[in-house]
Every structure is written in structure tokens, then in C-alpha cells.
Tab-separated table of C-alpha atoms in Angstrom:
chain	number	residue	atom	x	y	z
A	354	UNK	CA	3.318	23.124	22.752
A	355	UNK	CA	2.083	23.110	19.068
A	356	UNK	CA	1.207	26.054	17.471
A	357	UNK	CA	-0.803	25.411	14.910
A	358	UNK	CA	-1.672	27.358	12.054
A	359	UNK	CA	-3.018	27.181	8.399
A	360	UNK	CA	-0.226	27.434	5.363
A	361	UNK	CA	-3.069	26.372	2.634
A	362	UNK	CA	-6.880	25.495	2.296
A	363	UNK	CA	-9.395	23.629	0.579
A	364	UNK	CA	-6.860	22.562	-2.443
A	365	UNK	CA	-3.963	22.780	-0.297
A	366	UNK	CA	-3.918	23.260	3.565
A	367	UNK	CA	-1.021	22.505	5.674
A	368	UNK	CA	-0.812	23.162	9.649
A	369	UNK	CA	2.746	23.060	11.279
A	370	UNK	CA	4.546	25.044	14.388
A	371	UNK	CA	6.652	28.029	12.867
A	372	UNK	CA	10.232	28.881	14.087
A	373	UNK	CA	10.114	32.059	16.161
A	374	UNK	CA	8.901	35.245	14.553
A	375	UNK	CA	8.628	33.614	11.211
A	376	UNK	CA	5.895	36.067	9.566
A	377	UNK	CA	2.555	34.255	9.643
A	378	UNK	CA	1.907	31.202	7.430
A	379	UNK	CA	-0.318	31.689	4.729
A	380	UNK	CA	-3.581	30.537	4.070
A	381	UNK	CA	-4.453	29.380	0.703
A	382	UNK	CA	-8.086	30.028	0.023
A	383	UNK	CA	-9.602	29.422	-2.844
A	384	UNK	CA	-12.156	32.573	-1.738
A	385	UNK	CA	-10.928	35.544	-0.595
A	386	UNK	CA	-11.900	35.398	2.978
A	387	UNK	CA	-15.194	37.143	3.562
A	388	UNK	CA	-15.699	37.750	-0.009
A	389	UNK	CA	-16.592	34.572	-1.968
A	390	UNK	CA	-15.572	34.112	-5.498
A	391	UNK	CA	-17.065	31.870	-8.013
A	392	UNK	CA	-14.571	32.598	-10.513
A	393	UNK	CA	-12.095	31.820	-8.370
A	394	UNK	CA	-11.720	28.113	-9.113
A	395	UNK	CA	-10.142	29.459	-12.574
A	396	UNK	CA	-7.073	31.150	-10.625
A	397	UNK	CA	-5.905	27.242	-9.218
A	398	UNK	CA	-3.854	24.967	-10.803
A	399	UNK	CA	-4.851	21.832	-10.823
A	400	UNK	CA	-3.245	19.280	-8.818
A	401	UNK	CA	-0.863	17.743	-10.656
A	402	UNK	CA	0.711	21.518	-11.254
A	403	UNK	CA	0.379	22.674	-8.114
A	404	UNK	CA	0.775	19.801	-5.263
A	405	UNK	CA	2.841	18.149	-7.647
A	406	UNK	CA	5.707	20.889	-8.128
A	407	UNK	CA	4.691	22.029	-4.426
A	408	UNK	CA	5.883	18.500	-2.731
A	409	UNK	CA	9.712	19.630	-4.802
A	410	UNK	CA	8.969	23.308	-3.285
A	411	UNK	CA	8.895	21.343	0.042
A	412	UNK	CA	11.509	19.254	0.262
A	413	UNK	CA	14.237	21.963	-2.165
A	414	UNK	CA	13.145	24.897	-0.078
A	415	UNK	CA	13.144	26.700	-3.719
A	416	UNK	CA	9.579	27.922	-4.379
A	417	UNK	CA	10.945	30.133	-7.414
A	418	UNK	CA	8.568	28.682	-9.638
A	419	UNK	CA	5.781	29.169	-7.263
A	420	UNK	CA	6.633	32.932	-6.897
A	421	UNK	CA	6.702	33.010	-10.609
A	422	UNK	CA	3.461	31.695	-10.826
A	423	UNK	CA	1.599	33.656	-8.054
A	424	UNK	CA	3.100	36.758	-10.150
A	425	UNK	CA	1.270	35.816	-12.921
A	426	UNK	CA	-1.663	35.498	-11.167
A	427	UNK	CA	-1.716	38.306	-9.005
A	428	UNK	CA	-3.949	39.324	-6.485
A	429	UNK	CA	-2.784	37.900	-3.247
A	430	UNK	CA	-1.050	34.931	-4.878
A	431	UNK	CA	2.228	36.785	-4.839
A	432	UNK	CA	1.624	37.615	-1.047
A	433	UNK	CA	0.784	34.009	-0.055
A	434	UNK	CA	3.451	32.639	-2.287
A	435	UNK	CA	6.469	34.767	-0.633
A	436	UNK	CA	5.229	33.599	3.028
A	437	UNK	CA	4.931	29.895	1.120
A	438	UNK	CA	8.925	30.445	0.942
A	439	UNK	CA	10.170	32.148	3.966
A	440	UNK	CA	8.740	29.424	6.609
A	441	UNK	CA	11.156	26.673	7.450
A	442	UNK	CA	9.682	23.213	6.753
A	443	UNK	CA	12.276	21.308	8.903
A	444	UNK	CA	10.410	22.906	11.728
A	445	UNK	CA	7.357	22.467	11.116
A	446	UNK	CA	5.032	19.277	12.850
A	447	UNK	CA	1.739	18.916	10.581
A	448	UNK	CA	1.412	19.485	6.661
A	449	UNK	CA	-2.405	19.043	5.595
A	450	UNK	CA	-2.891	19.052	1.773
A	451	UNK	CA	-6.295	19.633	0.998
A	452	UNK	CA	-7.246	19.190	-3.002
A	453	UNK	CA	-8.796	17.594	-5.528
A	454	UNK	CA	-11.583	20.134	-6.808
A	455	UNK	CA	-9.626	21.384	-8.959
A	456	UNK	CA	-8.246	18.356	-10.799
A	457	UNK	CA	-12.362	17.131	-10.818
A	458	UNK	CA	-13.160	20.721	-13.214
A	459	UNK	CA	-11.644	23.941	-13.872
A	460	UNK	CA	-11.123	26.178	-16.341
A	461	UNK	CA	-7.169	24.507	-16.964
A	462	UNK	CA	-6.627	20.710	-17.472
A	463	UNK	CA	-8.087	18.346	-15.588
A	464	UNK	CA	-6.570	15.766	-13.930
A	465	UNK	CA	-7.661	12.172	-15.027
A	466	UNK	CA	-7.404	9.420	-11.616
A	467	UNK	CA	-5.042	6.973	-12.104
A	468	UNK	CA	-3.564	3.793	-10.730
A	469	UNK	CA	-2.407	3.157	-7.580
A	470	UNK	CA	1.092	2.356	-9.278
A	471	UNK	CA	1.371	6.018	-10.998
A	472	UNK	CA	4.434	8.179	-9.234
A	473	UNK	CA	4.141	11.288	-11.660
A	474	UNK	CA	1.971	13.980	-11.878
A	475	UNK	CA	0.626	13.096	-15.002
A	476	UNK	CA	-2.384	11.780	-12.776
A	477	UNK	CA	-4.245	12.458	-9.515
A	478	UNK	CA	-2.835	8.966	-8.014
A	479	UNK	CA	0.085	9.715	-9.530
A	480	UNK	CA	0.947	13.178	-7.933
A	481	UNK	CA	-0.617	11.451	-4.594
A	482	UNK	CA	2.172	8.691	-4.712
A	483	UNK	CA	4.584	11.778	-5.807
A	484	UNK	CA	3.810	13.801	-3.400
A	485	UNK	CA	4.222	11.973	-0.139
A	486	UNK	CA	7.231	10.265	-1.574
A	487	UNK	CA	9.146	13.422	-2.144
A	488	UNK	CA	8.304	15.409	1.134
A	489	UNK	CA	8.219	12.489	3.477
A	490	UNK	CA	11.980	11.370	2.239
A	491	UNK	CA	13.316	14.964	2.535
A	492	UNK	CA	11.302	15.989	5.423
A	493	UNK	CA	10.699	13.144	7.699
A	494	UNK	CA	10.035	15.120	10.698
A	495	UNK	CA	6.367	16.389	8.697
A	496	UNK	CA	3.343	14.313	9.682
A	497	UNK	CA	0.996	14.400	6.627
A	498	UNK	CA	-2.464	14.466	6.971
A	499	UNK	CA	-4.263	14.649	3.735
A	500	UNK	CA	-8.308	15.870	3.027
A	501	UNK	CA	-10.721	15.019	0.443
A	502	UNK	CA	-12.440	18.350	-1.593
A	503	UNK	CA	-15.403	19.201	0.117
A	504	UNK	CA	-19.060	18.673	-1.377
A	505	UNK	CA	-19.707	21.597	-4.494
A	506	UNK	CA	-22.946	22.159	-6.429
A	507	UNK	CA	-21.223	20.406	-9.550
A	508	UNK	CA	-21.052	17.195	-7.495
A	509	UNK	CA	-23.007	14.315	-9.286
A	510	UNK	CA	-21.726	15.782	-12.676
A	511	UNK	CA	-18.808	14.376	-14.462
A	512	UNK	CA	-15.534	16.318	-14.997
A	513	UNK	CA	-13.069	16.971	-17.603
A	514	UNK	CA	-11.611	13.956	-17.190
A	515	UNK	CA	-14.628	12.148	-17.368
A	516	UNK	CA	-14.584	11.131	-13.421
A	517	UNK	CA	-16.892	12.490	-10.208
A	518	UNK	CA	-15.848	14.610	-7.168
A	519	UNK	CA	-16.693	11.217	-5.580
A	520	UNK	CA	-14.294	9.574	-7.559
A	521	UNK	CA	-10.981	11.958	-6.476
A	522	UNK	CA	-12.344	11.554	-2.905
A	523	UNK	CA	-11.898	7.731	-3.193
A	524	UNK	CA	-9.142	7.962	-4.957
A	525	UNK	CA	-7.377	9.787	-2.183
A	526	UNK	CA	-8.446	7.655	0.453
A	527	UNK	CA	-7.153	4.173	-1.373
A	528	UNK	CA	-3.473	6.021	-2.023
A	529	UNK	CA	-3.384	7.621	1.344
A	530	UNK	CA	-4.177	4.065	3.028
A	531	UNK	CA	-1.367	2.415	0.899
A	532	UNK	CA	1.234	4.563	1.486
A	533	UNK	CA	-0.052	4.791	5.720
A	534	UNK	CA	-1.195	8.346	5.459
A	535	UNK	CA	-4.345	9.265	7.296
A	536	UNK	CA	-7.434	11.384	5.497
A	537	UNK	CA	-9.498	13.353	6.827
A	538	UNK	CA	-13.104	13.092	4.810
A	539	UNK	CA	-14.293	16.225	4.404
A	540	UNK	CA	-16.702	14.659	1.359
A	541	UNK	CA	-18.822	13.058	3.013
A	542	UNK	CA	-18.041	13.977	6.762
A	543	UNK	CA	-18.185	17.944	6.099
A	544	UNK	CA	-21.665	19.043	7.052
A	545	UNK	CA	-22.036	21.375	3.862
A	546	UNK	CA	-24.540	20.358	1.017
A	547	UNK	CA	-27.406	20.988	-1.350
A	548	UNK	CA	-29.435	22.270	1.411
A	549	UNK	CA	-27.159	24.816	3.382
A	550	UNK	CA	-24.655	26.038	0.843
A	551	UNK	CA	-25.155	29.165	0.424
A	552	UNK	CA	-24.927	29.414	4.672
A	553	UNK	CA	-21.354	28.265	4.574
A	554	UNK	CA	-20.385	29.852	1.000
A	555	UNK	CA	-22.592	32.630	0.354
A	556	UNK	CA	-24.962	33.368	-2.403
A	557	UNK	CA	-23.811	32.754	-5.950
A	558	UNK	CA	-20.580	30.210	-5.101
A	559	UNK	CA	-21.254	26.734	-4.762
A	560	UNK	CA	-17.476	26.082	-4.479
A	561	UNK	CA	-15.884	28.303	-2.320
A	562	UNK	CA	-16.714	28.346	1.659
A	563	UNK	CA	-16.519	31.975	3.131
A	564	UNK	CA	-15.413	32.785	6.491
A	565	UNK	CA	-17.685	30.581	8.043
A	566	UNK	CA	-17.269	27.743	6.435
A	567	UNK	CA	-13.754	28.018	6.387
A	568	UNK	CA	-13.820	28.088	10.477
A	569	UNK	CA	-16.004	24.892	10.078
A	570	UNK	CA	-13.742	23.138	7.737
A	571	UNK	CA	-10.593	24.343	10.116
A	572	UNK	CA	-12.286	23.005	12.627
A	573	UNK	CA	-12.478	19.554	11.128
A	574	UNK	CA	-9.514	19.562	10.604
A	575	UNK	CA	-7.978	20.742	13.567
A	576	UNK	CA	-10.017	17.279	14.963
A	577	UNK	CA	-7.817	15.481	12.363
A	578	UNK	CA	-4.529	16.242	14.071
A	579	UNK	CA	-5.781	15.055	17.339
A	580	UNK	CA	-7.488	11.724	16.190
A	581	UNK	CA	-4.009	10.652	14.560
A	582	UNK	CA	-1.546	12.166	16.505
């Protein structure tokens, strides 16, 4: 039976079974969970510096920069990046990254799209490609499930890199497809919008869902697994 449970959310969600009293998983918000942050979009990488070196994290088993990173950070980076490390990825079933927000606007670099060629993490296609490449090679018992950034109050608006949410949505979708990867589309299947944000994020955040829109989105994709496995 699977167990499933969340390593990462919203920028980066996996699911997976954990070996036997592994501590649990942990779950990488981008709000702290009942107490929404909209400064918190400043304390993410963007992709290409976070999935990017994550995917080599993966597939090493050496998340040394990651701790070094979280330690800069602080808060509960530190806390989630130390569970990050101890789990043991040739066990798990399910890895869900779940990103793209971040890459669209942040207080870092942005992350400009790409071509469906690029295999670096120089772009958002790019660290895509990069990304399934490395941990399906090294970890080929892992079914990958990506998910497109949910809807945010910015959406409409052009980035840093001069590109829409819409636009790292699609982009996802086309490299996912190519490389036989299903998506989950939380951008235009999620049921949060203009109308109900602050419901499922709470007043004052139009990025960040709180607890319950982080049980809706878990939800979804929980559905994921079992429509494509």
C-alpha cells in the first residue's frame, strides 16, 4: 500500500512512500501553514536555483548545498531542508514538483522561458529538460508528476523576464508532454481566483494558499496520482 505524503508544495511538491520510521517528509510551503505570508515569495529561489540543483540533490543524495542554503535563510528552511536529506529517494514511488511562481516574479532573478531544446538551468525549459533528465536516469523507480503554479493576483501582469504566469504554465505542459511526463494543471483547473482568494489564502496574500487551500491543492493533486498511475 502507498503511503503517500507531501516532501514540497506549490514551487516544489513531491509525494512518495518513506522507508520505515524515516522522520516525516517535509512540506515545502511557500506560507507558513496557518499563517500566510506575502513576503514570503522573497525567501524562494527561483527555479532554475532551486529545482535545478534539487534534481542533482535527488539523484547524489548530497543536499549539502541545500542545507547551506536553508541556513541562510532560516526560519524553518533549515528544518525542512535536513528532512529533504534524510529520506531515501530509491524508495520512494511519486515525486510531484510543483513551481514556476517564482521564476514568473520575485524579489531574486527571474527565470526567462526557453526552448524546448534548453538542458540547463539557465532557463525555465531548460531546468524542465534538466530536471527530469537527471532524476529519472538516477532514480528510475520515481514516477514524476509535475504541476503548473497556481492562479496569483499578479496574474495578467508581465514578469521579470518579460513573460506571464500563463506563459510558465504552458511552458511546462509542452516540456512535460515531450519528455512523457504528466501535469497536473493547477492554472487553470485549481478553483482559486480573483473572486475567492482571500478564502483559500487569507487577507493580504494573493500568492500563498493557507491551510485551506493547501488541503484543496493536495487534494488535486492527490487526484493526479490516481488518473496516471
Amino acid at each position: 500500500m502507498k503511503d503517500l505524503s507531501s516532501l514540497l508544495h506549490h514551487d516544489d511538491r513531491p509525494y512518495g512512500r518513506r522507508p520505515a520510521r524515516a522522520p516525516d517528509p517535509p512540506r515545502w510551503t511557500t506560507a507558513t501553514r496557518g499563517q500566510p505570508n506575502p513576503n514570503r515569495q522573497h525567501e524562494k529561489p527561483p527555479m532554475r536555483a532551486g529545482q535545478f540543483r534539487l534534481a542533482d540533490a535527488i539523484a547524489s543524495g548530497d543536499f549539502s548545498q541545500q542545507i547551506a542554503a536553508a541556513t541562510v535563510i532560516g526560519g524553518t528552511f533549515p528544518a525542512i531542508a535536513a528532512r529533504m536529506a534524510s529520506v531515501d529517494y530509491s524508495l520512494l514511488d511519486y515525486l510531484i514538483p510543483s513551481f514556476g511562481t517564482n521564476d514568473f516574479t520575485g524579489a531574486g532573478p527571474t527565470c526567462p522561458i526557453g526552448t524546448n531544446a534548453d538542458i540547463t538551468g539557465a532557463t525555465f525549459k531548460g531546468a524542465i529538460n534538466y530536471g527530469i533528465q537527471t532524476i529519472m536516469t538516477a532514480r528510475p523507480n520515481l514516477k514524476l508528476i509535475f504541476t503548473t503554479p497556481i492562479w496569483r493576483t499578479l496574474d495578467g501582469t508581465a514578469g521579470g523576464a518579460g513573460s506571464q504566469l500563463i506563459d510558465y504554465a504552458n511552458a511546462m505542459l509542452e516540456v512535460c508532454a515531450l519528455n512523457r511526463v504528466p501535469v497536473v494543471d493547477l492554472y487553470r483547473r485549481c478553483i482559486i481566483n480573483q473572486f475567492n482568494y482571500v478564502h483559500w489564502m487569507g487577507p493580504g496574500d494573493g500568492t500563498h494558499p493557507n491551510n485551506l487551500g493547501q488541503d484543496l491543492i493536495g487534494g488535486m493533486m492527490a487526484a493526479g496520482l490516481f488518473d496516471n498511475f
